[in-house]
Amino acid sequence: MLLKQFVTCPETLAKLCRGPLTGLIKGFCVWLHKLGFSHNTTYKHLLNISRFNDYLNGISPQPLEVIHAKDIASFFNLYTLQSQQRERPARHLRDVRYSMNRFVAFLASRGCLISEVQLPLYQPILDLYLSWLRNYQHLTPGTIELRRRSIINFFLWLGPQATLNELPKL
């Protein structure tokens, strides 16, 4: 098995060989190898993808053959928040995102990615509001997350009027 060439630690190998992405991780390893990635880079990508595997395992341990883009987006949101709370360096988060982007490219090449992500009508307003909270109010990530949940409920209550054009008319 090619995976054993890149991962020598038995615990890490066991972690990669269980969970919903087991079959996809093996294919991802072969794909990286065929593209000529170095041993070290492939190992880092596999470790970073194992975080996504852990996240999906918490939702359902059943093996997956396709991945929904919304699962990837949810993982990014949660992992970004956790990284900020644990004060991990920005480089770590960038490396995880880079690995996930490689994994998404692999999934797309195999036809295993379902990208039906449709942004809600209120998304532009939400993005502006969260940016304002972060940059001008200087709130902590936890407080921003609480405010994000509350404002989303408000936007859902407003329904189709929760757009940049419709809100001023209320």
PDB file of C-alpha atoms in Angstrom:
ATOM      1  CA  MET A   1       0.000   0.000   0.000  1.00  0.00           C
ATOM      2  CA  LEU A   2       1.432   3.371  -1.072  1.00  0.00           C
ATOM      3  CA  LEU A   3       0.131   5.068   2.077  1.00  0.00           C
ATOM      4  CA  LYS A   4       2.649   3.125   4.193  1.00  0.00           C
ATOM      5  CA  GLN A   5       5.515   4.641   2.202  1.00  0.00           C
ATOM      6  CA  PHE A   6       4.514   8.137   3.276  1.00  0.00           C
ATOM      7  CA  VAL A   7       3.261   7.500   6.809  1.00  0.00           C
ATOM      8  CA  THR A   8       5.517   5.463   9.055  1.00  0.00           C
ATOM      9  CA  CYS A   9       3.914   6.205  12.434  1.00  0.00           C
ATOM     10  CA  PRO A  10       1.451   3.358  13.219  1.00  0.00           C
ATOM     11  CA  GLU A  11      -0.941   5.676  15.081  1.00  0.00           C
ATOM     12  CA  THR A  12      -1.090   8.180  12.224  1.00  0.00           C
ATOM     13  CA  LEU A  13      -1.506   5.369   9.687  1.00  0.00           C
ATOM     14  CA  ALA A  14      -4.362   3.896  11.740  1.00  0.00           C
ATOM     15  CA  LYS A  15      -5.965   7.352  11.940  1.00  0.00           C
ATOM     16  CA  LEU A  16      -5.808   7.731   8.155  1.00  0.00           C
ATOM     17  CA  CYS A  17      -7.168   4.228   7.562  1.00  0.00           C
ATOM     18  CA  ARG A  18     -10.370   4.724   9.551  1.00  0.00           C
ATOM     19  CA  GLY A  19     -13.191   7.159   9.137  1.00  0.00           C
ATOM     20  CA  PRO A  20     -15.380   8.235   6.254  1.00  0.00           C
ATOM     21  CA  LEU A  21     -12.535   9.266   3.918  1.00  0.00           C
ATOM     22  CA  THR A  22     -10.476   6.067   4.080  1.00  0.00           C
ATOM     23  CA  GLY A  23     -10.880   5.088   0.420  1.00  0.00           C
ATOM     24  CA  LEU A  24     -10.559   8.658  -0.797  1.00  0.00           C
ATOM     25  CA  ILE A  25      -7.398   9.267   1.254  1.00  0.00           C
ATOM     26  CA  LYS A  26      -5.720   6.259  -0.341  1.00  0.00           C
ATOM     27  CA  GLY A  27      -6.688   7.527  -3.790  1.00  0.00           C
ATOM     28  CA  PHE A  28      -5.511  11.029  -2.857  1.00  0.00           C
ATOM     29  CA  CYS A  29      -2.111   9.623  -1.860  1.00  0.00           C
ATOM     30  CA  VAL A  30      -1.774   7.852  -5.229  1.00  0.00           C
ATOM     31  CA  TRP A  31      -2.916  11.023  -7.051  1.00  0.00           C
ATOM     32  CA  LEU A  32      -0.301  13.173  -5.269  1.00  0.00           C
ATOM     33  CA  HIS A  33       2.389  10.597  -5.986  1.00  0.00           C
ATOM     34  CA  LYS A  34       1.502  10.512  -9.703  1.00  0.00           C
ATOM     35  CA  LEU A  35       1.659  14.316  -9.842  1.00  0.00           C
ATOM     36  CA  GLY A  36       5.207  14.150  -8.503  1.00  0.00           C
ATOM     37  CA  PHE A  37       4.761  15.709  -5.068  1.00  0.00           C
ATOM     38  CA  SER A  38       7.669  15.190  -2.715  1.00  0.00           C
ATOM     39  CA  HIS A  39       7.510  12.730   0.173  1.00  0.00           C
ATOM     40  CA  ASN A  40       7.380  15.545   2.732  1.00  0.00           C
ATOM     41  CA  THR A  41       4.666  17.509   0.928  1.00  0.00           C
ATOM     42  CA  THR A  42       2.505  14.407   0.459  1.00  0.00           C
ATOM     43  CA  TYR A  43       2.892  13.583   4.157  1.00  0.00           C
ATOM     44  CA  LYS A  44       1.828  17.105   5.161  1.00  0.00           C
ATOM     45  CA  HIS A  45      -1.196  16.975   2.856  1.00  0.00           C
ATOM     46  CA  LEU A  46      -2.237  13.618   4.329  1.00  0.00           C
ATOM     47  CA  LEU A  47      -1.930  14.930   7.889  1.00  0.00           C
ATOM     48  CA  ASN A  48      -3.970  18.013   7.060  1.00  0.00           C
ATOM     49  CA  ILE A  49      -6.668  15.964   5.320  1.00  0.00           C
ATOM     50  CA  SER A  50      -6.841  13.732   8.399  1.00  0.00           C
ATOM     51  CA  ARG A  51      -8.297  16.751  10.244  1.00  0.00           C
ATOM     52  CA  PHE A  52     -11.151  16.858   7.736  1.00  0.00           C
ATOM     53  CA  ASN A  53     -11.538  13.097   8.129  1.00  0.00           C
ATOM     54  CA  ASP A  54     -11.849  13.560  11.915  1.00  0.00           C
ATOM     55  CA  TYR A  55     -14.451  16.276  11.392  1.00  0.00           C
ATOM     56  CA  LEU A  56     -16.541  14.069   9.094  1.00  0.00           C
ATOM     57  CA  ASN A  57     -16.107  11.107  11.447  1.00  0.00           C
ATOM     58  CA  GLY A  58     -17.764  13.203  14.165  1.00  0.00           C
ATOM     59  CA  ILE A  59     -20.785  13.658  11.894  1.00  0.00           C
ATOM     60  CA  SER A  60     -20.994  10.073  10.610  1.00  0.00           C
ATOM     61  CA  PRO A  61     -18.371   7.313  10.572  1.00  0.00           C
ATOM     62  CA  GLN A  62     -19.869   5.722   7.435  1.00  0.00           C
ATOM     63  CA  PRO A  63     -17.497   5.606   4.432  1.00  0.00           C
ATOM     64  CA  LEU A  64     -18.160   8.318   1.874  1.00  0.00           C
ATOM     65  CA  GLU A  65     -17.792   8.094  -1.870  1.00  0.00           C
ATOM     66  CA  VAL A  66     -18.743  11.703  -2.585  1.00  0.00           C
ATOM     67  CA  ILE A  67     -18.138  14.877  -0.613  1.00  0.00           C
ATOM     68  CA  HIS A  68     -20.493  17.835  -0.508  1.00  0.00           C
ATOM     69  CA  ALA A  69     -18.981  21.291  -0.835  1.00  0.00           C
ATOM     70  CA  LYS A  70     -21.087  22.403   2.145  1.00  0.00           C
ATOM     71  CA  ASP A  71     -19.219  19.883   4.331  1.00  0.00           C
ATOM     72  CA  ILE A  72     -15.920  21.400   3.243  1.00  0.00           C
ATOM     73  CA  ALA A  73     -17.197  24.921   3.912  1.00  0.00           C
ATOM     74  CA  SER A  74     -18.503  23.888   7.349  1.00  0.00           C
ATOM     75  CA  PHE A  75     -15.161  22.316   8.169  1.00  0.00           C
ATOM     76  CA  PHE A  76     -13.295  25.482   7.134  1.00  0.00           C
ATOM     77  CA  ASN A  77     -15.561  27.660   9.286  1.00  0.00           C
ATOM     78  CA  LEU A  78     -15.202  25.451  12.349  1.00  0.00           C
ATOM     79  CA  TYR A  79     -11.489  24.833  11.923  1.00  0.00           C
ATOM     80  CA  THR A  80     -10.778  28.542  11.399  1.00  0.00           C
ATOM     81  CA  LEU A  81     -12.635  29.385  14.598  1.00  0.00           C
ATOM     82  CA  GLN A  82     -10.843  26.639  16.541  1.00  0.00           C
ATOM     83  CA  SER A  83      -7.468  27.740  15.197  1.00  0.00           C
ATOM     84  CA  GLN A  84      -8.106  31.324  16.276  1.00  0.00           C
ATOM     85  CA  GLN A  85      -9.163  30.193  19.742  1.00  0.00           C
ATOM     86  CA  ARG A  86      -6.058  28.025  20.103  1.00  0.00           C
ATOM     87  CA  GLU A  87      -3.928  30.857  18.728  1.00  0.00           C
ATOM     88  CA  ARG A  88      -2.364  28.709  16.039  1.00  0.00           C
ATOM     89  CA  PRO A  89      -0.197  30.603  13.575  1.00  0.00           C
ATOM     90  CA  ALA A  90      -1.822  31.847  10.386  1.00  0.00           C
ATOM     91  CA  ARG A  91       0.663  29.702   8.454  1.00  0.00           C
ATOM     92  CA  HIS A  92      -0.904  26.534   9.886  1.00  0.00           C
ATOM     93  CA  LEU A  93      -4.365  27.567   8.734  1.00  0.00           C
ATOM     94  CA  ARG A  94      -2.971  28.468   5.298  1.00  0.00           C
ATOM     95  CA  ASP A  95      -1.323  25.036   5.022  1.00  0.00           C
ATOM     96  CA  VAL A  96      -4.568  23.253   5.941  1.00  0.00           C
ATOM     97  CA  ARG A  97      -6.463  25.314   3.358  1.00  0.00           C
ATOM     98  CA  TYR A  98      -3.828  24.530   0.721  1.00  0.00           C
ATOM     99  CA  SER A  99      -4.098  20.803   1.458  1.00  0.00           C
ATOM    100  CA  MET A 100      -7.880  20.980   1.345  1.00  0.00           C
ATOM    101  CA  ASN A 101      -7.696  22.784  -2.009  1.00  0.00           C
ATOM    102  CA  ARG A 102      -5.510  19.956  -3.335  1.00  0.00           C
ATOM    103  CA  PHE A 103      -8.012  17.442  -1.969  1.00  0.00           C
ATOM    104  CA  VAL A 104     -10.886  19.301  -3.631  1.00  0.00           C
ATOM    105  CA  ALA A 105      -8.981  19.221  -6.938  1.00  0.00           C
ATOM    106  CA  PHE A 106      -8.531  15.463  -6.479  1.00  0.00           C
ATOM    107  CA  LEU A 107     -12.245  15.004  -5.701  1.00  0.00           C
ATOM    108  CA  ALA A 108     -13.246  17.081  -8.725  1.00  0.00           C
ATOM    109  CA  SER A 109     -10.942  15.060 -10.992  1.00  0.00           C
ATOM    110  CA  ARG A 110     -12.623  11.849  -9.817  1.00  0.00           C
ATOM    111  CA  GLY A 111     -16.149  13.252  -9.943  1.00  0.00           C
ATOM    112  CA  CYS A 112     -16.557  12.841  -6.193  1.00  0.00           C
ATOM    113  CA  LEU A 113     -17.391  16.465  -5.382  1.00  0.00           C
ATOM    114  CA  ILE A 114     -20.946  17.750  -5.186  1.00  0.00           C
ATOM    115  CA  SER A 115     -20.763  21.532  -5.326  1.00  0.00           C
ATOM    116  CA  GLU A 116     -24.349  22.618  -4.860  1.00  0.00           C
ATOM    117  CA  VAL A 117     -23.430  25.455  -2.563  1.00  0.00           C
ATOM    118  CA  GLN A 118     -25.985  28.171  -3.092  1.00  0.00           C
ATOM    119  CA  LEU A 119     -25.297  31.271  -1.068  1.00  0.00           C
ATOM    120  CA  PRO A 120     -28.232  32.603   0.914  1.00  0.00           C
ATOM    121  CA  LEU A 121     -29.768  35.918  -0.153  1.00  0.00           C
ATOM    122  CA  TYR A 122     -28.457  37.609   2.976  1.00  0.00           C
ATOM    123  CA  GLN A 123     -24.813  36.487   2.521  1.00  0.00           C
ATOM    124  CA  PRO A 124     -23.449  39.859   1.275  1.00  0.00           C
ATOM    125  CA  ILE A 125     -25.024  41.678   4.246  1.00  0.00           C
ATOM    126  CA  LEU A 126     -23.768  39.029   6.652  1.00  0.00           C
ATOM    127  CA  ASP A 127     -20.228  39.302   5.283  1.00  0.00           C
ATOM    128  CA  LEU A 128     -20.250  43.086   5.652  1.00  0.00           C
ATOM    129  CA  TYR A 129     -21.654  42.863   9.185  1.00  0.00           C
ATOM    130  CA  LEU A 130     -19.081  40.286  10.310  1.00  0.00           C
ATOM    131  CA  SER A 131     -16.281  42.331   8.770  1.00  0.00           C
ATOM    132  CA  TRP A 132     -17.531  45.397  10.633  1.00  0.00           C
ATOM    133  CA  LEU A 133     -17.641  43.450  13.924  1.00  0.00           C
ATOM    134  CA  ARG A 134     -14.128  42.146  13.371  1.00  0.00           C
ATOM    135  CA  ASN A 135     -12.445  45.303  12.053  1.00  0.00           C
ATOM    136  CA  TYR A 136     -14.255  48.174  13.759  1.00  0.00           C
ATOM    137  CA  GLN A 137     -15.758  46.674  16.905  1.00  0.00           C
ATOM    138  CA  HIS A 138     -12.705  44.433  17.536  1.00  0.00           C
ATOM    139  CA  LEU A 139     -14.824  41.629  18.972  1.00  0.00           C
ATOM    140  CA  THR A 140     -13.431  38.222  19.889  1.00  0.00           C
ATOM    141  CA  PRO A 141     -14.079  35.278  17.547  1.00  0.00           C
ATOM    142  CA  GLY A 142     -16.489  33.691  20.043  1.00  0.00           C
ATOM    143  CA  THR A 143     -18.587  36.840  20.294  1.00  0.00           C
ATOM    144  CA  ILE A 144     -18.603  37.235  16.522  1.00  0.00           C
ATOM    145  CA  GLU A 145     -19.829  33.649  16.163  1.00  0.00           C
ATOM    146  CA  LEU A 146     -22.694  34.324  18.615  1.00  0.00           C
ATOM    147  CA  ARG A 147     -23.659  37.494  16.759  1.00  0.00           C
ATOM    148  CA  ARG A 148     -23.444  35.624  13.431  1.00  0.00           C
ATOM    149  CA  ARG A 149     -25.938  33.015  14.639  1.00  0.00           C
ATOM    150  CA  SER A 150     -28.334  35.664  15.938  1.00  0.00           C
ATOM    151  CA  ILE A 151     -28.262  37.779  12.801  1.00  0.00           C
ATOM    152  CA  ILE A 152     -28.743  34.699  10.606  1.00  0.00           C
ATOM    153  CA  ASN A 153     -31.922  33.879  12.556  1.00  0.00           C
ATOM    154  CA  PHE A 154     -33.079  37.447  12.021  1.00  0.00           C
ATOM    155  CA  PHE A 155     -32.361  37.257   8.283  1.00  0.00           C
ATOM    156  CA  LEU A 156     -34.212  33.950   8.056  1.00  0.00           C
ATOM    157  CA  TRP A 157     -37.175  35.567   9.787  1.00  0.00           C
ATOM    158  CA  LEU A 158     -37.091  38.433   7.274  1.00  0.00           C
ATOM    159  CA  GLY A 159     -37.095  35.987   4.378  1.00  0.00           C
ATOM    160  CA  PRO A 160     -36.647  37.347   0.847  1.00  0.00           C
ATOM    161  CA  GLN A 161     -36.482  40.929   2.159  1.00  0.00           C
ATOM    162  CA  ALA A 162     -33.025  40.237   3.650  1.00  0.00           C
ATOM    163  CA  THR A 163     -31.065  41.713   0.727  1.00  0.00           C
ATOM    164  CA  LEU A 164     -29.047  44.866   0.274  1.00  0.00           C
ATOM    165  CA  ASN A 165     -31.784  46.341  -1.924  1.00  0.00           C
ATOM    166  CA  GLU A 166     -34.784  45.362   0.201  1.00  0.00           C
ATOM    167  CA  LEU A 167     -33.551  46.162   3.740  1.00  0.00           C
ATOM    168  CA  PRO A 168     -33.607  49.959   3.313  1.00  0.00           C
ATOM    169  CA  LYS A 169     -37.263  49.725   2.277  1.00  0.00           C
ATOM    170  CA  LEU A 170     -38.341  48.218   5.611  1.00  0.00           C
TER     171      LEU A 170
END
